[in-house]
Amino acid sequence: MKQNTIPVLFMLTVMFLASTCPLHANESADKMPLAFAVEPEFEFQPVVAGKEVLHDFIIRNKGTDVLKIEKVKPG
């Protein structure tokens, strides 16, 4: 009886683990946004204190889903 118990428990464990793994895991991993900064850093030239300086950072989405930028903070 003990010889049959180990293979049966092993098969039940394998079947349980296989049933808990989603079959569409690769689909969700393939469909995700991927932000890419063309110029990730920019060094401003010295300016007079109080003068406003501007620079546009170009962010491209190299992923396959919509990229939503909801908050931007200076580093």
N, CA, C and O atoms as a GROMACS GRO file, in nm:
protein
  300
    1MET      N    1   0.082  -0.119   0.000
    1MET     CA    2   0.000   0.000   0.000
    1MET      C    3   0.086   0.125   0.000
    1MET      O    4   0.054   0.223  -0.068
    2LYS      N    5   0.196   0.122   0.076
    2LYS     CA    6   0.282   0.239   0.086
    2LYS      C    7   0.350   0.269  -0.047
    2LYS      O    8   0.377   0.386  -0.076
    3GLN      N    9   0.378   0.169  -0.127
    3GLN     CA   10   0.443   0.189  -0.256
    3GLN      C   11   0.350   0.265  -0.352
    3GLN      O   12   0.399   0.341  -0.435
    4ASN      N   13   0.222   0.247  -0.343
    4ASN     CA   14   0.127   0.316  -0.430
    4ASN      C   15   0.099   0.458  -0.384
    4ASN      O   16   0.058   0.541  -0.464
    5THR      N   17   0.120   0.488  -0.258
    5THR     CA   18   0.085   0.618  -0.203
    5THR      C   19   0.173   0.729  -0.259
    5THR      O   20   0.122   0.836  -0.292
    6ILE      N   21   0.302   0.708  -0.270
    6ILE     CA   22   0.394   0.812  -0.315
    6ILE      C   23   0.367   0.854  -0.459
    6ILE      O   24   0.358   0.974  -0.485
    7PRO      N   25   0.353   0.762  -0.556
    7PRO     CA   26   0.320   0.806  -0.692
    7PRO      C   27   0.185   0.876  -0.702
    7PRO      O   28   0.169   0.970  -0.780
    8VAL      N   29   0.088   0.831  -0.625
    8VAL     CA   30  -0.044   0.893  -0.628
    8VAL      C   31  -0.035   1.035  -0.573
    8VAL      O   32  -0.092   1.127  -0.633
    9LEU      N   33   0.034   1.055  -0.462
    9LEU     CA   34   0.050   1.189  -0.406
    9LEU      C   35   0.127   1.279  -0.501
    9LEU      O   36   0.095   1.397  -0.515
   10PHE      N   37   0.227   1.224  -0.566
   10PHE     CA   38   0.304   1.302  -0.663
   10PHE      C   39   0.215   1.348  -0.779
   10PHE      O   40   0.220   1.465  -0.818
   11MET      N   41   0.136   1.257  -0.833
   11MET     CA   42   0.047   1.292  -0.945
   11MET      C   43  -0.058   1.394  -0.902
   11MET      O   44  -0.090   1.485  -0.978
   12LEU      N   45  -0.112   1.380  -0.782
   12LEU     CA   46  -0.210   1.477  -0.733
   12LEU      C   47  -0.147   1.616  -0.717
   12LEU      O   48  -0.209   1.717  -0.749
   13THR      N   49  -0.024   1.619  -0.669
   13THR     CA   50   0.047   1.746  -0.654
   13THR      C   51   0.071   1.811  -0.789
   13THR      O   52   0.051   1.931  -0.805
   14VAL      N   53   0.114   1.733  -0.887
   14VAL     CA   54   0.139   1.785  -1.021
   14VAL      C   55   0.009   1.836  -1.082
   14VAL      O   56   0.008   1.944  -1.143
   15MET      N   57  -0.098   1.762  -1.068
   15MET     CA   58  -0.227   1.805  -1.124
   15MET      C   59  -0.276   1.933  -1.056
   15MET      O   60  -0.330   2.021  -1.123
   16PHE      N   61  -0.257   1.945  -0.925
   16PHE     CA   62  -0.298   2.066  -0.854
   16PHE      C   63  -0.218   2.186  -0.901
   16PHE      O   64  -0.274   2.292  -0.928
   17LEU      N   65  -0.087   2.171  -0.910
   17LEU     CA   66  -0.002   2.282  -0.954
   17LEU      C   67  -0.033   2.322  -1.097
   17LEU      O   68  -0.033   2.440  -1.130
   18ALA      N   69  -0.059   2.226  -1.182
   18ALA     CA   70  -0.092   2.256  -1.322
   18ALA      C   71  -0.226   2.328  -1.333
   18ALA      O   72  -0.243   2.413  -1.420
   19SER      N   73  -0.319   2.296  -1.247
   19SER     CA   74  -0.451   2.362  -1.254
   19SER      C   75  -0.447   2.504  -1.201
   19SER      O   76  -0.534   2.584  -1.236
   20THR      N   77  -0.350   2.538  -1.117
   20THR     CA   78  -0.343   2.674  -1.062
   20THR      C   79  -0.265   2.768  -1.152
   20THR      O   80  -0.272   2.890  -1.132
   21CYS      N   81  -0.192   2.718  -1.250
   21CYS     CA   82  -0.116   2.804  -1.342
   21CYS      C   83  -0.207   2.851  -1.454
   21CYS      O   84  -0.270   2.769  -1.520
   22PRO      N   85  -0.215   2.983  -1.476
   22PRO     CA   86  -0.299   3.032  -1.586
   22PRO      C   87  -0.238   2.998  -1.721
   22PRO      O   88  -0.117   3.007  -1.740
   23LEU      N   89  -0.323   2.960  -1.815
   23LEU     CA   90  -0.276   2.926  -1.948
   23LEU      C   91  -0.245   3.050  -2.030
   23LEU      O   92  -0.167   3.042  -2.126
   24HIS      N   93  -0.302   3.163  -1.996
   24HIS     CA   94  -0.282   3.286  -2.072
   24HIS      C   95  -0.176   3.376  -2.010
   24HIS      O   96  -0.179   3.497  -2.031
   25ALA      N   97  -0.083   3.322  -1.934
   25ALA     CA   98   0.019   3.404  -1.868
   25ALA      C   99   0.107   3.475  -1.970
   25ALA      O  100   0.144   3.591  -1.948
   26ASN      N  101   0.141   3.411  -2.081
   26ASN     CA  102   0.224   3.475  -2.183
   26ASN      C  103   0.152   3.588  -2.252
   26ASN      O  104   0.215   3.686  -2.291
   27GLU      N  105   0.021   3.576  -2.270
   27GLU     CA  106  -0.055   3.682  -2.336
   27GLU      C  107  -0.048   3.811  -2.257
   27GLU      O  108  -0.027   3.917  -2.314
   28SER      N  109  -0.066   3.803  -2.125
   28SER     CA  110  -0.063   3.925  -2.044
   28SER      C  111   0.079   3.979  -2.034
   28SER      O  112   0.097   4.101  -2.024
   29ALA      N  113   0.179   3.894  -2.037
   29ALA     CA  114   0.317   3.941  -2.031
   29ALA      C  115   0.357   4.007  -2.162
   29ALA      O  116   0.438   4.099  -2.163
   30ASP      N  117   0.300   3.960  -2.274
   30ASP     CA  118   0.333   4.019  -2.404
   30ASP      C  119   0.268   4.155  -2.422
   30ASP      O  120   0.322   4.239  -2.493
   31LYS      N  121   0.153   4.178  -2.361
   31LYS     CA  122   0.080   4.302  -2.381
   31LYS      C  123   0.102   4.393  -2.261
   31LYS      O  124   0.027   4.390  -2.164
   32MET      N  125   0.206   4.474  -2.269
   32MET     CA  126   0.235   4.570  -2.163
   32MET      C  127   0.309   4.690  -2.220
   32MET      O  128   0.380   4.676  -2.320
   33PRO      N  129   0.294   4.806  -2.158
   33PRO     CA  130   0.365   4.924  -2.206
   33PRO      C  131   0.513   4.918  -2.169
   33PRO      O  132   0.551   4.851  -2.073
   34LEU      N  133   0.594   4.987  -2.246
   34LEU     CA  134   0.737   4.994  -2.218
   34LEU      C  135   0.785   5.134  -2.253
   34LEU      O  136   0.801   5.169  -2.370
   35ALA      N  137   0.808   5.215  -2.150
   35ALA     CA  138   0.852   5.353  -2.170
   35ALA      C  139   0.999   5.355  -2.209
   35ALA      O  140   1.081   5.285  -2.151
   36PHE      N  141   1.030   5.437  -2.310
   36PHE     CA  142   1.167   5.452  -2.357
   36PHE      C  143   1.196   5.600  -2.373
   36PHE      O  144   1.127   5.669  -2.448
   37ALA      N  145   1.297   5.650  -2.304
   37ALA     CA  146   1.336   5.790  -2.314
   37ALA      C  147   1.447   5.801  -2.418
   37ALA      O  148   1.553   5.740  -2.403
   38VAL      N  149   1.422   5.880  -2.522
   38VAL     CA  150   1.522   5.900  -2.627
   38VAL      C  151   1.647   5.963  -2.566
   38VAL      O  152   1.759   5.925  -2.600
   39GLU      N  153   1.628   6.060  -2.478
   39GLU     CA  154   1.737   6.128  -2.410
   39GLU      C  155   1.705   6.125  -2.260
   39GLU      O  156   1.640   6.217  -2.210
   40PRO      N  157   1.750   6.023  -2.186
   40PRO     CA  158   1.709   6.008  -2.046
   40PRO      C  159   1.764   6.116  -1.952
   40PRO      O  160   1.707   6.139  -1.846
   41GLU      N  161   1.873   6.181  -1.989
   41GLU     CA  162   1.932   6.286  -1.905
   41GLU      C  163   1.961   6.409  -1.990
   41GLU      O  164   1.991   6.399  -2.109
   42PHE      N  165   1.953   6.525  -1.926
   42PHE     CA  166   1.986   6.650  -1.995
   42PHE      C  167   2.057   6.741  -1.896
   42PHE      O  168   2.008   6.762  -1.785
   43GLU      N  169   2.172   6.793  -1.935
   43GLU     CA  170   2.250   6.883  -1.849
   43GLU      C  171   2.230   7.026  -1.897
   43GLU      O  172   2.272   7.062  -2.007
   44PHE      N  173   2.164   7.106  -1.814
   44PHE     CA  174   2.143   7.247  -1.848
   44PHE      C  175   2.274   7.324  -1.835
   44PHE      O  176   2.357   7.294  -1.749
   45GLN      N  177   2.289   7.424  -1.920
   45GLN     CA  178   2.401   7.516  -1.908
   45GLN      C  179   2.376   7.606  -1.787
   45GLN      O  180   2.260   7.625  -1.748
   46PRO      N  181   2.480   7.662  -1.728
   46PRO     CA  182   2.460   7.754  -1.615
   46PRO      C  183   2.370   7.873  -1.656
   46PRO      O  184   2.386   7.929  -1.764
   47VAL      N  185   2.278   7.909  -1.567
   47VAL     CA  186   2.186   8.021  -1.592
   47VAL      C  187   2.182   8.111  -1.470
   47VAL      O  188   2.224   8.073  -1.360
   48VAL      N  189   2.129   8.230  -1.490
   48VAL     CA  190   2.112   8.325  -1.381
   48VAL      C  191   2.003   8.272  -1.288
   48VAL      O  192   1.902   8.219  -1.334
   49ALA      N  193   2.025   8.286  -1.158
   49ALA     CA  194   1.927   8.237  -1.060
   49ALA      C  195   1.791   8.302  -1.084
   49ALA      O  196   1.782   8.423  -1.105
   50GLY      N  197   1.688   8.222  -1.082
   50GLY     CA  198   1.552   8.270  -1.100
   50GLY      C  199   1.503   8.264  -1.243
   50GLY      O  200   1.383   8.281  -1.268
   51LYS      N  201   1.592   8.240  -1.337
   51LYS     CA  202   1.551   8.232  -1.478
   51LYS      C  203   1.490   8.094  -1.505
   51LYS      O  204   1.541   7.992  -1.460
   52GLU      N  205   1.379   8.094  -1.578
   52GLU     CA  206   1.311   7.968  -1.610
   52GLU      C  207   1.382   7.899  -1.725
   52GLU      O  208   1.415   7.962  -1.826
   53VAL      N  209   1.405   7.770  -1.710
   53VAL     CA  210   1.466   7.690  -1.817
   53VAL      C  211   1.369   7.578  -1.853
   53VAL      O  212   1.299   7.524  -1.767
   54LEU      N  213   1.366   7.545  -1.979
   54LEU     CA  214   1.275   7.441  -2.027
   54LEU      C  215   1.351   7.339  -2.111
   54LEU      O  216   1.451   7.371  -2.176
   55HIS      N  217   1.302   7.217  -2.107
   55HIS     CA  218   1.354   7.111  -2.193
   55HIS      C  219   1.244   7.008  -2.212
   55HIS      O  220   1.178   6.970  -2.116
   56ASP      N  221   1.225   6.964  -2.334
   56ASP     CA  222   1.126   6.861  -2.363
   56ASP      C  223   1.194   6.725  -2.367
   56ASP      O  224   1.289   6.704  -2.442
   57PHE      N  225   1.144   6.633  -2.286
   57PHE     CA  226   1.191   6.496  -2.290
   57PHE      C  227   1.094   6.416  -2.376
   57PHE      O  228   0.973   6.422  -2.356
   58ILE      N  229   1.147   6.343  -2.472
   58ILE     CA  230   1.064   6.261  -2.560
   58ILE      C  231   1.057   6.120  -2.502
   58ILE      O  232   1.159   6.054  -2.484
   59ILE      N  233   0.935   6.076  -2.473
   59ILE     CA  234   0.911   5.942  -2.420
   59ILE      C  235   0.834   5.865  -2.525
   59ILE      O  236   0.729   5.909  -2.572
   60ARG      N  237   0.886   5.751  -2.562
   60ARG     CA  238   0.820   5.666  -2.662
   60ARG      C  239   0.773   5.537  -2.595
   60ARG      O  240   0.835   5.487  -2.501
   61ASN      N  241   0.664   5.485  -2.645
   61ASN     CA  242   0.612   5.358  -2.597
   61ASN      C  243   0.659   5.249  -2.692
   61ASN      O  244   0.614   5.241  -2.806
   62LYS      N  245   0.749   5.165  -2.645
   62LYS     CA  246   0.798   5.054  -2.726
   62LYS      C  247   0.727   4.923  -2.691
   62LYS      O  248   0.766   4.816  -2.738
   63GLY      N  249   0.623   4.932  -2.609
   63GLY     CA  250   0.545   4.815  -2.572
   63GLY      C  251   0.427   4.796  -2.664
   63GLY      O  252   0.414   4.863  -2.766
   64THR      N  253   0.341   4.703  -2.627
   64THR     CA  254   0.226   4.669  -2.710
   64THR      C  255   0.094   4.712  -2.648
   64THR      O  256  -0.012   4.687  -2.705
   65ASP      N  257   0.099   4.778  -2.533
   65ASP     CA  258  -0.022   4.827  -2.468
   65ASP      C  259  -0.010   4.978  -2.451
   65ASP      O  260   0.097   5.035  -2.474
   66VAL      N  261  -0.117   5.042  -2.411
   66VAL     CA  262  -0.120   5.187  -2.395
   66VAL      C  263  -0.032   5.228  -2.278
   66VAL      O  264  -0.041   5.170  -2.169
   67LEU      N  265   0.053   5.328  -2.299
   67LEU     CA  266   0.139   5.382  -2.194
   67LEU      C  267   0.070   5.503  -2.133
   67LEU      O  268   0.045   5.601  -2.203
   68LYS      N  269   0.040   5.497  -2.005
   68LYS     CA  270  -0.023   5.609  -1.935
   68LYS      C  271   0.079   5.670  -1.840
   68LYS      O  272   0.127   5.604  -1.748
   69ILE      N  273   0.112   5.797  -1.862
   69ILE     CA  274   0.201   5.869  -1.772
   69ILE      C  275   0.112   5.955  -1.684
   69ILE      O  276   0.054   6.053  -1.731
   70GLU      N  277   0.101   5.919  -1.558
   70GLU     CA  278   0.007   5.986  -1.469
   70GLU      C  279   0.074   6.088  -1.377
   70GLU      O  280   0.006   6.179  -1.329
   71LYS      N  281   0.203   6.074  -1.350
   71LYS     CA  282   0.269   6.166  -1.259
   71LYS      C  283   0.416   6.177  -1.298
   71LYS      O  284   0.482   6.077  -1.327
   72VAL      N  285   0.465   6.300  -1.298
   72VAL     CA  286   0.606   6.325  -1.331
   72VAL      C  287   0.664   6.411  -1.221
   72VAL      O  288   0.606   6.513  -1.184
   73LYS      N  289   0.780   6.371  -1.168
   73LYS     CA  290   0.848   6.450  -1.065
   73LYS      C  291   0.992   6.473  -1.108
   73LYS      O  292   1.053   6.386  -1.170
   74PRO      N  293   1.047   6.590  -1.076
   74PRO     CA  294   1.188   6.614  -1.108
   74PRO      C  295   1.277   6.527  -1.020
   74PRO      O  296   1.243   6.496  -0.906
   75GLY      N  297   1.392   6.489  -1.075
   75GLY     CA  298   1.482   6.402  -1.002
   75GLY      C  299   1.574   6.478  -0.917
   75GLY      O  300   1.657   6.419  -0.849
   0.00000   0.00000   0.00000
